[in-house]
Structures are given as structure tokens and as C-alpha cells.
mmCIF file of C-alpha atoms in Angstrom:
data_model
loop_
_atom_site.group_PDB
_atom_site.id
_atom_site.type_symbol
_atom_site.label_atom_id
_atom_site.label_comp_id
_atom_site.label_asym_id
_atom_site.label_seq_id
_atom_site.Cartn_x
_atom_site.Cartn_y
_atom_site.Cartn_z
ATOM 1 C CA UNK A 1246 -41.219 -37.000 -12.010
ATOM 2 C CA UNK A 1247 -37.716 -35.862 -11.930
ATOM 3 C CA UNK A 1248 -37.215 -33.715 -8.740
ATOM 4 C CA UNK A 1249 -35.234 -30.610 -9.613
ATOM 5 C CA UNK A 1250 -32.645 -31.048 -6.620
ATOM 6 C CA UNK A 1251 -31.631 -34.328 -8.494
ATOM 7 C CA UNK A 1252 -29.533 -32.028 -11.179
ATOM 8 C CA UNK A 1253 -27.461 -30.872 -8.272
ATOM 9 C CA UNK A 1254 -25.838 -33.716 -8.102
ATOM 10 C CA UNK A 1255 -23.389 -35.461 -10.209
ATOM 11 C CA UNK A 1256 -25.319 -36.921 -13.184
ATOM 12 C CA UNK A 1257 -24.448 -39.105 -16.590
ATOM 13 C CA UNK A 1258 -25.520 -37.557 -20.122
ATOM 14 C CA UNK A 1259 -28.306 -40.004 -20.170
ATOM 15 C CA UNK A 1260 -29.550 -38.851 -17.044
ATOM 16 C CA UNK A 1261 -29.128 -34.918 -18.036
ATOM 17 C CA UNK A 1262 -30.610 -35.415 -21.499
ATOM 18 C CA UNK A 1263 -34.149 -37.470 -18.738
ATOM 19 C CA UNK A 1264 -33.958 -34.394 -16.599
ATOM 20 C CA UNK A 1265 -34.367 -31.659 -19.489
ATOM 21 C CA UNK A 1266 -37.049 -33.786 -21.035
ATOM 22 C CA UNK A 1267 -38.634 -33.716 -17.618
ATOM 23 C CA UNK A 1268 -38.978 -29.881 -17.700
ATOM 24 C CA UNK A 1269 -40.482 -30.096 -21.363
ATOM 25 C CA UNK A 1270 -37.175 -29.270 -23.694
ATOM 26 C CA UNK A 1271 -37.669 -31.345 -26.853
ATOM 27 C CA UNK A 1272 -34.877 -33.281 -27.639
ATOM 28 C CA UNK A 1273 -34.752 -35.410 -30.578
ATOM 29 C CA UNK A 1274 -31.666 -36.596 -31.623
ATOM 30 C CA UNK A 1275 -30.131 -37.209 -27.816
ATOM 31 C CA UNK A 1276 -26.519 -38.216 -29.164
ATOM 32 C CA UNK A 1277 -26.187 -34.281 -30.518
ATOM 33 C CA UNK A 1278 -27.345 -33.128 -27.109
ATOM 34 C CA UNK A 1279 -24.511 -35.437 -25.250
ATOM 35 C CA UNK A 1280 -22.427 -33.663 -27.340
ATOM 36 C CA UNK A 1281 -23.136 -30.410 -26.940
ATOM 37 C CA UNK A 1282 -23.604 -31.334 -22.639
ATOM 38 C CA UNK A 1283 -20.335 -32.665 -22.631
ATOM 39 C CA UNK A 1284 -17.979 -30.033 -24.592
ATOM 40 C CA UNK A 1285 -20.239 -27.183 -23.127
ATOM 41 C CA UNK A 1286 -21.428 -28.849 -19.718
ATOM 42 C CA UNK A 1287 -24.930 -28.579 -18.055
ATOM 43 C CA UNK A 1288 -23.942 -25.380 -16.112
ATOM 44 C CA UNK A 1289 -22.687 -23.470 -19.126
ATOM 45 C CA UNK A 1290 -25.367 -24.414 -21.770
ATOM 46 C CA UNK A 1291 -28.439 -24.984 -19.883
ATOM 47 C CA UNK A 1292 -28.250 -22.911 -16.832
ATOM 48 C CA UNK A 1293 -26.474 -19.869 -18.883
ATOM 49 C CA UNK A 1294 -29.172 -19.758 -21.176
ATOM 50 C CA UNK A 1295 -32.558 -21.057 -20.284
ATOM 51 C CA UNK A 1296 -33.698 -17.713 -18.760
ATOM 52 C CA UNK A 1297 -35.677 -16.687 -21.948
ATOM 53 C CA UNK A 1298 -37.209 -19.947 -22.730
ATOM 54 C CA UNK A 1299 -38.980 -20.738 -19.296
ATOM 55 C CA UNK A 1300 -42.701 -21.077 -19.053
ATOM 56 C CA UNK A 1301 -42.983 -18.356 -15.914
ATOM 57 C CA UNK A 1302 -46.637 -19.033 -15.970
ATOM 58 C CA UNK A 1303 -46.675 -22.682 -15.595
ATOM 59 C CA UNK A 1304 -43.815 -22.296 -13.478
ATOM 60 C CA UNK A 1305 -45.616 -19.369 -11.040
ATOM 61 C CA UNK A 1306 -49.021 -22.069 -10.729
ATOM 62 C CA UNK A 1307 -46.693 -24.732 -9.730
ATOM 63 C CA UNK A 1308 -46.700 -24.799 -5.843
ATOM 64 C CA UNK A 1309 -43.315 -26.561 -5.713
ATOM 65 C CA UNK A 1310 -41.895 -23.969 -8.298
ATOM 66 C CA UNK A 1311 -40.342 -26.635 -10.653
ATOM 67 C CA UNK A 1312 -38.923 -25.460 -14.390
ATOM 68 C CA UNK A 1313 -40.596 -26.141 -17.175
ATOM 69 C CA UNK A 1314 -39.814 -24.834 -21.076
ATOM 70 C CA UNK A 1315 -42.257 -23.360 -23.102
ATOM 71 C CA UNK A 1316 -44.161 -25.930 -25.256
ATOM 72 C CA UNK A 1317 -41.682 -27.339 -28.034
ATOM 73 C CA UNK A 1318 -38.563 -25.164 -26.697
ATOM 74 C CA UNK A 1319 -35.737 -27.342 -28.406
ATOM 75 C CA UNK A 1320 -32.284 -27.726 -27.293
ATOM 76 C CA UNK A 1321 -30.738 -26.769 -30.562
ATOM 77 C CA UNK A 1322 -32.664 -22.831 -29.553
ATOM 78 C CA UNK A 1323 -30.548 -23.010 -26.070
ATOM 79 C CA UNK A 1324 -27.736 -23.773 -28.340
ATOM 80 C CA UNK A 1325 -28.198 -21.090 -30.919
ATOM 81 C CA UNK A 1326 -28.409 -18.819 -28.107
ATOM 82 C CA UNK A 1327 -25.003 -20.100 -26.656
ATOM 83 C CA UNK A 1328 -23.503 -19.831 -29.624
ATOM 84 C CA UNK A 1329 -24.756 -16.185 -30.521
ATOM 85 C CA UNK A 1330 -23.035 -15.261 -26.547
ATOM 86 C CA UNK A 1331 -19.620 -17.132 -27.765
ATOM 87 C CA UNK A 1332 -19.726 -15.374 -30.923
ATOM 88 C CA UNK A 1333 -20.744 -11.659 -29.502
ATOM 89 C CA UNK A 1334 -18.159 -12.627 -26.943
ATOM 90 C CA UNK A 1335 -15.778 -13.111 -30.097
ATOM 91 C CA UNK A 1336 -16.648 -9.588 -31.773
ATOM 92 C CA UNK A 1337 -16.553 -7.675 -28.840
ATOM 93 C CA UNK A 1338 -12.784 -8.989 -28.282
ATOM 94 C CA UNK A 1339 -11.544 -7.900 -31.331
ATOM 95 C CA UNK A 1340 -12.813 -3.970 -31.192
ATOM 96 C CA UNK A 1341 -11.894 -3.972 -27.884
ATOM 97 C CA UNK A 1342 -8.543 -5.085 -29.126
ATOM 98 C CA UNK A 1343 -8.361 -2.343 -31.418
ATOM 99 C CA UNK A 1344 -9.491 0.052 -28.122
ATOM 100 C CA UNK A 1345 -6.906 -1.127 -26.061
ATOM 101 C CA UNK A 1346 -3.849 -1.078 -29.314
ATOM 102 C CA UNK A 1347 -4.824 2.467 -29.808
ATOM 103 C CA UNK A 1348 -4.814 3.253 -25.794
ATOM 104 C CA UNK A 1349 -1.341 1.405 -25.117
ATOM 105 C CA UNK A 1350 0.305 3.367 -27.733
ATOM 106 C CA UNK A 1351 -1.018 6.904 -26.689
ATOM 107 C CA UNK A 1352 -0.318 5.964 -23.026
ATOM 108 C CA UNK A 1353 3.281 4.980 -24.089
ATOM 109 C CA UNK A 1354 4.152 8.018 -26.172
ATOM 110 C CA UNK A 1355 2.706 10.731 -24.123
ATOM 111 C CA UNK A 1356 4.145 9.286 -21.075
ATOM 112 C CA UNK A 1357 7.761 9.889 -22.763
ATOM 113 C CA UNK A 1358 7.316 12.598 -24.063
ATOM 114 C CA UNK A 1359 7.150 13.944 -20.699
ATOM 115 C CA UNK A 1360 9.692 11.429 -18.599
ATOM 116 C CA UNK A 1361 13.064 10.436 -21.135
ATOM 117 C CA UNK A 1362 14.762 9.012 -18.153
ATOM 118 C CA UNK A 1363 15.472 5.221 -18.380
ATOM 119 C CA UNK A 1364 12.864 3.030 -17.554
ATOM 120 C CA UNK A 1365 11.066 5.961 -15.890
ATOM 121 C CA UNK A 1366 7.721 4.325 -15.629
ATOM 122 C CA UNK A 1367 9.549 2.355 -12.669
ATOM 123 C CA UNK A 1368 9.634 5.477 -10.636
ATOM 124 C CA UNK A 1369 7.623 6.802 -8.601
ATOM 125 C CA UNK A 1370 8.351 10.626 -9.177
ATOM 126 C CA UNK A 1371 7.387 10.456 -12.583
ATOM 127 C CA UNK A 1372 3.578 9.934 -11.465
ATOM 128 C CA UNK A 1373 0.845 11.636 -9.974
ATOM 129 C CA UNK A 1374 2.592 12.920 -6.311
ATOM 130 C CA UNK A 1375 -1.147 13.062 -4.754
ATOM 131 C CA UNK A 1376 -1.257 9.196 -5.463
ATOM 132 C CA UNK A 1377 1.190 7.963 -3.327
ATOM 133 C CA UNK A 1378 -0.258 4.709 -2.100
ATOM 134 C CA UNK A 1379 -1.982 4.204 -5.667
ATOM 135 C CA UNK A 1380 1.125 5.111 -7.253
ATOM 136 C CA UNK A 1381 3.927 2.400 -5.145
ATOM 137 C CA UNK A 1382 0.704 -0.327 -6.094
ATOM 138 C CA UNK A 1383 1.088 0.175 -9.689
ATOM 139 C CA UNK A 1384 5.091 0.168 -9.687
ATOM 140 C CA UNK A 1385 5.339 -3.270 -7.784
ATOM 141 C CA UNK A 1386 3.306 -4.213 -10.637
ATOM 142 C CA UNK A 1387 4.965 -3.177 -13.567
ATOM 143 C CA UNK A 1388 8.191 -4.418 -11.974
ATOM 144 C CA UNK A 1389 6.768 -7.533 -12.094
ATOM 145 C CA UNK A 1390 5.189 -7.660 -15.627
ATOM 146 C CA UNK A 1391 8.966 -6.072 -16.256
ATOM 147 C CA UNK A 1392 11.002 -8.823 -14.609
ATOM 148 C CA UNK A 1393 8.562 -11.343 -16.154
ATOM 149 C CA UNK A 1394 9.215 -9.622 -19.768
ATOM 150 C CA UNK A 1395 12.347 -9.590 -19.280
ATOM 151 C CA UNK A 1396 12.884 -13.521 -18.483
ATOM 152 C CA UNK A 1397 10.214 -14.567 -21.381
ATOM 153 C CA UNK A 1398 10.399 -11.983 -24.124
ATOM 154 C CA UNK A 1399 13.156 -11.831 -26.734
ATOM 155 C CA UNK A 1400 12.400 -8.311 -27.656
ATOM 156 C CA UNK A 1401 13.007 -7.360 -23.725
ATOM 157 C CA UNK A 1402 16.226 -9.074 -23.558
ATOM 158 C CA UNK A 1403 17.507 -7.466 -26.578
ATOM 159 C CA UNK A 1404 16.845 -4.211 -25.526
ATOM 160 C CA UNK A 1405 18.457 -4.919 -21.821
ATOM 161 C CA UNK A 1406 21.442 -6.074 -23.168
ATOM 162 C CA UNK A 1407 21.452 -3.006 -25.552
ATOM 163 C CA UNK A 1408 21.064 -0.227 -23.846
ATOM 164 C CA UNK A 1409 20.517 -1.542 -20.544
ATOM 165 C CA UNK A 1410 16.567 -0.723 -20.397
ATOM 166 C CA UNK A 1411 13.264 -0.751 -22.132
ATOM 167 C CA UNK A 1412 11.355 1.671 -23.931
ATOM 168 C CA UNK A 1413 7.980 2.057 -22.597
ATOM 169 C CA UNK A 1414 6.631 1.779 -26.251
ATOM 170 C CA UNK A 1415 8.789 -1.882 -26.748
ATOM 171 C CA UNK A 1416 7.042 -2.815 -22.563
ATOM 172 C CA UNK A 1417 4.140 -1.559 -23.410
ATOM 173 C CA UNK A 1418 3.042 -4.587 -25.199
ATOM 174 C CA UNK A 1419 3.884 -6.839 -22.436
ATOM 175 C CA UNK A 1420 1.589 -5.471 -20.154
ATOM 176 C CA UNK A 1421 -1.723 -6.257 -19.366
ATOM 177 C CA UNK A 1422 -4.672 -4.196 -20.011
ATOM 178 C CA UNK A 1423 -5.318 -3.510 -16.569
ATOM 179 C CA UNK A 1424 -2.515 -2.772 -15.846
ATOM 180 C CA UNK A 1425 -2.175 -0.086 -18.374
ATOM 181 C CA UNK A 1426 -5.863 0.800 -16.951
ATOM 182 C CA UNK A 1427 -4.071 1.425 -13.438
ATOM 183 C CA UNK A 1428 -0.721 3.298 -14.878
ATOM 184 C CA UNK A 1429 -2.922 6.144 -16.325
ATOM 185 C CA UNK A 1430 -5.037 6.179 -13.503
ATOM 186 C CA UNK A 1431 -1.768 7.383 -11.682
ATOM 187 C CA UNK A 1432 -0.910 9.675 -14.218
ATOM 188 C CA UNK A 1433 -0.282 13.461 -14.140
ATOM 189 C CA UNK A 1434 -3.161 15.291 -15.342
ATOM 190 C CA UNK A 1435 -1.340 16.689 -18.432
ATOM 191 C CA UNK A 1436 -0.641 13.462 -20.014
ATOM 192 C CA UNK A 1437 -3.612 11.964 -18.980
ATOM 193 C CA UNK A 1438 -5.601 14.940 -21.011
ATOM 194 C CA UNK A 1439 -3.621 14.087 -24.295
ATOM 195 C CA UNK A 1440 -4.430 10.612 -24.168
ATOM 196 C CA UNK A 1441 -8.208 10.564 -23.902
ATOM 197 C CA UNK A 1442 -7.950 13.744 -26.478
ATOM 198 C CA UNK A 1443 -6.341 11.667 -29.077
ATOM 199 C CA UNK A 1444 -8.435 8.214 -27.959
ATOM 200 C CA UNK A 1445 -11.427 9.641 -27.935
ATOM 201 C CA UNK A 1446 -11.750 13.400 -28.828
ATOM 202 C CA UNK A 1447 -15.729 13.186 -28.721
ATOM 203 C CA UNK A 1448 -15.576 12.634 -25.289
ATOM 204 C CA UNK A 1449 -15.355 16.135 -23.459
ATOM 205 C CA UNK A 1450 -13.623 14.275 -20.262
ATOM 206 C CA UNK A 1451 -9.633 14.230 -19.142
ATOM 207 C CA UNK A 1452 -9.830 11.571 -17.362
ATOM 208 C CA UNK A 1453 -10.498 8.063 -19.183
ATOM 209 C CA UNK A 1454 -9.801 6.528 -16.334
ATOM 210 C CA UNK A 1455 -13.216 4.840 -15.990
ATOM 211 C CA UNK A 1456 -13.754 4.003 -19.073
ATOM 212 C CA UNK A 1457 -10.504 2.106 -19.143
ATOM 213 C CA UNK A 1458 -11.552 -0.179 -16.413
ATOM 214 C CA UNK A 1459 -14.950 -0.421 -17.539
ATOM 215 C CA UNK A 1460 -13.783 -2.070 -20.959
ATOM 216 C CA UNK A 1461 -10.722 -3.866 -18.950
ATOM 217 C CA UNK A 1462 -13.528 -5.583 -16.829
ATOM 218 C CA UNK A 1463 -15.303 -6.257 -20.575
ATOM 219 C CA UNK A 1464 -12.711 -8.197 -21.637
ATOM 220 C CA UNK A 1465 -11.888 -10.245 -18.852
ATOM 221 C CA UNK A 1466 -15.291 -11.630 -19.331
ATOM 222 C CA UNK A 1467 -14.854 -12.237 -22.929
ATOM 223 C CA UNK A 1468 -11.416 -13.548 -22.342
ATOM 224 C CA UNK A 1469 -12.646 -15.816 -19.636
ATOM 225 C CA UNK A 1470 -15.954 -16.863 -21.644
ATOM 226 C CA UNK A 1471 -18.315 -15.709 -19.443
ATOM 227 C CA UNK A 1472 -21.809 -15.012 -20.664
ATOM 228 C CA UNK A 1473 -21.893 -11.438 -22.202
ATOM 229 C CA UNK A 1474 -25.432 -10.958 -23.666
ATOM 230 C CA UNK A 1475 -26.992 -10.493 -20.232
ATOM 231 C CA UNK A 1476 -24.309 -8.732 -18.996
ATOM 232 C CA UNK A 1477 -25.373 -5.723 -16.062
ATOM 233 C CA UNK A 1478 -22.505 -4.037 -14.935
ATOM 234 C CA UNK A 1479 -21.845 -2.188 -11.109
ATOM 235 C CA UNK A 1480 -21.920 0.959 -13.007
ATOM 236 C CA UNK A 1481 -20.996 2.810 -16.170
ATOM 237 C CA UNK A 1482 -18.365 6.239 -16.788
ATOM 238 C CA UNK A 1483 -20.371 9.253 -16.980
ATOM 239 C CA UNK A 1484 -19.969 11.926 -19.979
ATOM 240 C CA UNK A 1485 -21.787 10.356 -22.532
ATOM 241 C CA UNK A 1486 -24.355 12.563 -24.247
ATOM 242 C CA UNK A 1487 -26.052 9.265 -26.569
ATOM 243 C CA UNK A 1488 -27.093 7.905 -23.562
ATOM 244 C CA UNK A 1489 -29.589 10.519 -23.367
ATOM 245 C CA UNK A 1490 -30.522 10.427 -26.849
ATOM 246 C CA UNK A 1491 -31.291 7.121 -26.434
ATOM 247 C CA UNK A 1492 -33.453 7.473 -23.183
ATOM 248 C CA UNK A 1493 -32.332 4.494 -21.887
ATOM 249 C CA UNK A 1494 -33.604 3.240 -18.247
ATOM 250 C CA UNK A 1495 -29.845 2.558 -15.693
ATOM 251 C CA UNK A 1496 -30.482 -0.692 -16.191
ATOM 252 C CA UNK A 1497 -30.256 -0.496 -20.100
ATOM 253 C CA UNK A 1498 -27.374 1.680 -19.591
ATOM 254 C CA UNK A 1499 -25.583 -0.701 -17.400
ATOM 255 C CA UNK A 1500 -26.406 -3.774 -20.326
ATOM 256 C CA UNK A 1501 -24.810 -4.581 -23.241
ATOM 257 C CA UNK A 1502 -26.566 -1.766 -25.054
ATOM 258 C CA UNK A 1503 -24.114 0.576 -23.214
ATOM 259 C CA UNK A 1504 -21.257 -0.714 -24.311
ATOM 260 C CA UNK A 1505 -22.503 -0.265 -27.786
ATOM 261 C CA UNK A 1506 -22.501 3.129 -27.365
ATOM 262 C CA UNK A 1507 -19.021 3.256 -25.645
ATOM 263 C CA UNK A 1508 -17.630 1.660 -28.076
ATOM 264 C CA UNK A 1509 -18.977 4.406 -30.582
ATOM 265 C CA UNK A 1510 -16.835 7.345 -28.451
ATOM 266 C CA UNK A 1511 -13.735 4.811 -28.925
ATOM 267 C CA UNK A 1512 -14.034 3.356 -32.847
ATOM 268 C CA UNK A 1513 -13.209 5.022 -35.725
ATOM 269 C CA UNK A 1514 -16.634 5.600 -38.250
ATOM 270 C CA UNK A 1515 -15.393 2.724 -40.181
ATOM 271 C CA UNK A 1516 -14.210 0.494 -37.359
ATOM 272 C CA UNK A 1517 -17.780 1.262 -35.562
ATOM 273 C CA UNK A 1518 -19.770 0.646 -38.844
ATOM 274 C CA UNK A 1519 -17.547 -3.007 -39.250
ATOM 275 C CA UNK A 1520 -18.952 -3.755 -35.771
ATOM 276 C CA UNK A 1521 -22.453 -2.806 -36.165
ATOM 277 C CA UNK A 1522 -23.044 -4.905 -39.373
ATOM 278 C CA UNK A 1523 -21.561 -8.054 -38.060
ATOM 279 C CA UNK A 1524 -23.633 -7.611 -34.939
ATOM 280 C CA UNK A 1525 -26.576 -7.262 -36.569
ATOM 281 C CA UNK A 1526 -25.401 -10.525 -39.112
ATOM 282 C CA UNK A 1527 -25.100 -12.057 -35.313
ATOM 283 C CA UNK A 1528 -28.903 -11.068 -34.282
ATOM 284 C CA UNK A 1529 -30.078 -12.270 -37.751
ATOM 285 C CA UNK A 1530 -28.615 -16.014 -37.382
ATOM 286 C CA UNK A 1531 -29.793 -16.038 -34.389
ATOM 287 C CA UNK A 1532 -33.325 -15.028 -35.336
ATOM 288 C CA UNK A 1533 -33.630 -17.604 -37.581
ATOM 289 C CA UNK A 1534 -32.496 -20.488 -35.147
ATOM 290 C CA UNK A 1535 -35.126 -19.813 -32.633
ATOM 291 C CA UNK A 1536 -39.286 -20.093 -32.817
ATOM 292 C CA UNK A 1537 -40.119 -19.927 -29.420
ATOM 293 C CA UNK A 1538 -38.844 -17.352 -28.154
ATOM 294 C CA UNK A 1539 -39.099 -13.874 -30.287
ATOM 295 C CA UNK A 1540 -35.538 -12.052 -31.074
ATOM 296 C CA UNK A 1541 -37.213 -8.914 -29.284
ATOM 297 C CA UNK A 1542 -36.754 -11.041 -25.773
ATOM 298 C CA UNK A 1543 -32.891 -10.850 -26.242
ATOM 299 C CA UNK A 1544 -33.026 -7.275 -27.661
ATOM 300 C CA UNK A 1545 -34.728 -6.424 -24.074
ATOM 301 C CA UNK A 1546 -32.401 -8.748 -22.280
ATOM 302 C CA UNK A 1547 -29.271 -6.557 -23.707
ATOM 303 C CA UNK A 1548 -30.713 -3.334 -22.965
ATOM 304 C CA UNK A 1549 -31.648 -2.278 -26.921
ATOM 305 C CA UNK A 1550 -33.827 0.515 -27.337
ATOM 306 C CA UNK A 1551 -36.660 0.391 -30.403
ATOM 307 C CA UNK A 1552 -34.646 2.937 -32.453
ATOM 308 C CA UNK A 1553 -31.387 1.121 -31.538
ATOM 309 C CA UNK A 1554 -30.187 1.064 -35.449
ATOM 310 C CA UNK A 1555 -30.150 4.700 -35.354
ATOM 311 C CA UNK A 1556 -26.175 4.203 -33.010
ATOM 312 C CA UNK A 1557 -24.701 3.551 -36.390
ATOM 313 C CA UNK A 1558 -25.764 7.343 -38.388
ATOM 314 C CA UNK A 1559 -25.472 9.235 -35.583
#
């Protein structure tokens, strides 16, 4: 027997590919699965995603607690699974990306509208006076992103040499998401209550400012390909009435699941409905890559509900 502490360790394909045969994962053509170990490594591919094919039963009657699969679990299922996260991880990004185009250039405008001084998003005075601390954070930041802009970005330099400063809507795009997040946190009220009006004019809130780092802390995770599908975050913004139409448990709310519904207070009907069918293309692939483990595990997992389909005709 191969004891499990041995996969601590350092250990060669060969040994990696003797190890997951040891716990009962069928492998049968052994030069695929040293490929797929060695772009994806052990960590990433077997660790990530091995959750939902374990044999907790066997496992539970084993005194020493060792993993085992469930009878003919194949590698290629762990795979499909990977490769469903990477490509949920993919989809996400890009509405997110349409989230965060749509919140930069609300932010930018509404923040002139009000403050027409020269680079005024530099100063202090032109921000929430109740934030001090918060405020000074955010400005050593954006001085940075500006000075950084300002060495790398041709667009920058142009307008510095110009008219001697940048338009928030030209620096907008150099700065992160984050960033952005922590600049309307700081934010008078007023402007603050035109942006999440014209962002999201379902939500009855003023203050997106927890939503913003909610999705900012999203895609970080996508951006740094960690796994998504399993995803439980520390907590999610309140003021969202389909999370009670959807009964979901705080755990479901916290999953995946939630951020479906976020991201239906944030898309457009036909940006949402784009989303919703390639998702489901995603769950259907990956249905028919897997036998031994049932599609309804991962549903679960990402905190679905039974009448889940019913997010995209509400």
C-alpha cells in the first residue's frame, strides 16, 4: 500500500500516476495523465477537485482514514471537472468585465460632473470629509497608479504634456478595479447615489459599495485561477429581494449561486440571458464527461436551488 503521507513529498509522474491508482482512480492511458499532472500539477488537478468523487463510506470504515475514489472514478472526470472551473472561471471574467466597464465609466463621469478642477480625484477635499483616514489611503493610491500611468501609458503622457493633467475618464482605465472599488467607497453620497442608480437601478441601495468589492474579490480569483465552482464567500451585500425568492440557505447565498443572482441586478436582459445559456452549455459538457458522479453533486456544491432556471425569466 501507498501511505497517503508519501504524496507530501516531492514525487515523479510515475510515482503520482502509482499513488492515484492506489486510492482506486482508473487510469488507463498514464502518458495523458503525466500530461495533464505536469501542465496542471497534483495540487491543482487532484486536490482541487477530488472532493465529489471520494468514496466517504469506504473512507469513514477505514480506521486510518485513507482516500479512496468511488469504483471506476477516472481521471479524465477530475479533468472534466477542472476544466468546467477554468472555463466558468473564463465566463465569469468576461461579464464581470462588462460590470466593471460600465462602473468605471459612471464613477468617472459623475465624479466630474461634480469636481472640474484638474486632476481633482488627487485631492482630498473633493471626497467624503467624514473619511479622512479612508480618504488620504485611497489618494496615495491613485497617485501611484497615476505616476505609474504616467511613466507606461502613451495616452497619459499625451494628455500631461497637453494640458498638463488627466481626465479622470482617460485615468480611469488605468486603474485597477479595486481601486475604483475603494474611490467610490470614499465618495460623497450624491455621486455615489447616481452611480449605483444608473449601474444598477433595480437595486433600491445608494451605496454599491459592497457589491463593488464583492465582485472585485470575484475577479481576483478568476484572474488568479483559483477554483471558483466551490467558491463560499465571508459574506454577501444585502438588498437583494431574489435571494428570497429563491429561499436559499447562507451558505447557498454565499456560493456561486449568489453571484448568479448579482450578476442579474448588474447585466443588461440580453447580457444576463448571453451568460445564462453559455453556463448552462458549461453544465451540459460537463454532464456528459462524468458517470460517477451525478451533475446534481456540483449543482449542490455551487449553491443551485431546484428551480434555479427560473433566474433567467424573472
Amino acid at each position: 500500500m501507498i501511505l497517503i503521507h508519501s504524496e507530501k513529498n516531492f514525487q515523479t509522474l510515475e510515482n503520482q500516476i502509482r499513488i492515484l491508482k492506489a486510492k482506486g482512480l482508473v487510469i488507463q492511458n498514464p502518458s495523458v495523465a503525466k500530461k495533464w499532472l505536469s501542465q496542471c500539477n497534483y495540487y491543482n488537478l487532484i486536490n482541487g477537485y477530488k472532493e465529489l468523487f471520494l468514496d466517504y463510506k469506504r473512507i469513514n470504515e477505514d480506521p486510518h482514514h485513507h482516500e479512496v475514489f468511488k469504483p471506476n472514478t477516472t481521471i479524465e472526470e477530475l479533468k472534466a471537472l477542472y476544466d468546467f472551473d477554468r472555463e466558468l472561471r473564463i465566463l465569469t471574467l468576461k461579464y464581470l468585465f462588462i460590470i466593471e466597464r460600465k462602473f468605471k465609466s459612471n464613477l468617472a463621469y459623475y465624479f466630474e460632473q461634480f469636481h472640474k478642477s484638474p486632476n481633482a480625484y488627487l485631492y482630498a477635499e473633493n471626497y467624503d470629509q467624514t473619511r479622512t483616514k479612508n480618504v488620504n489611503r485611497t489618494i496615495i493610491i491613485l497617485k501611484k497608479e497615476y505616476n505609474r500611468a504616467s511613466r507606461t501609458e502613451t495616452s497619459h503622457k499625451h494628455y500631461i504634456e497637453l494640458i498638463e493633467h488627466v481626465p479622470l475618464w482617460v485615468f480611469i482605465n488605468f486603474i485597477s478595479f479595486g481601486t475604483c472599488s475603494k474611490m467610490y467607497k470614499n465618495m460623497n453620497s450624491r455621486e455615489q447615489t447616481l452611480i449605483s442608480k444608473s449601474i444598477a437601478p433595480s437595486l433600491e441601495i445608494q451605496d454599491l459599495s459592497a457589491f463593488m468589492e464583492y465582485l472585485t474579490n470575484i475577479r481576483n480569483i478568476c484572474a488568479h485561477d483559483e477554483r471558483l465552482y466551490a467558491y463560499i464567500c465571508s459574506s454577501m451585500p444585502p438588498g437583494m429581494p431574489l435571494m428570497q425568492y429563491f429561499h436559499l440557505s447562507e451558505k447557498a447565498r454565499k456560493s456561486y449561486f449568489g453571484l448568479i443572482i448579482t450578476l442579474k441586478y448588474f447585466l443588461s436582459r440580453k447580457e444576463f440571458n448571453s451568460y445564462y445559456h453559455k453556463l448552462k452549455i458549461l453544465f451540459q459538457n460537463l454532464d456528459s464527461h462524468t458517470h460517477t458522479m451525478s451533475i446534481k453533486k456540483v449543482y449542490r456544491k455551487m449553491g443551485f436551488p431546484h428551480n434555479w432556471k427560473n433566474i433567467n425569466h424573472i
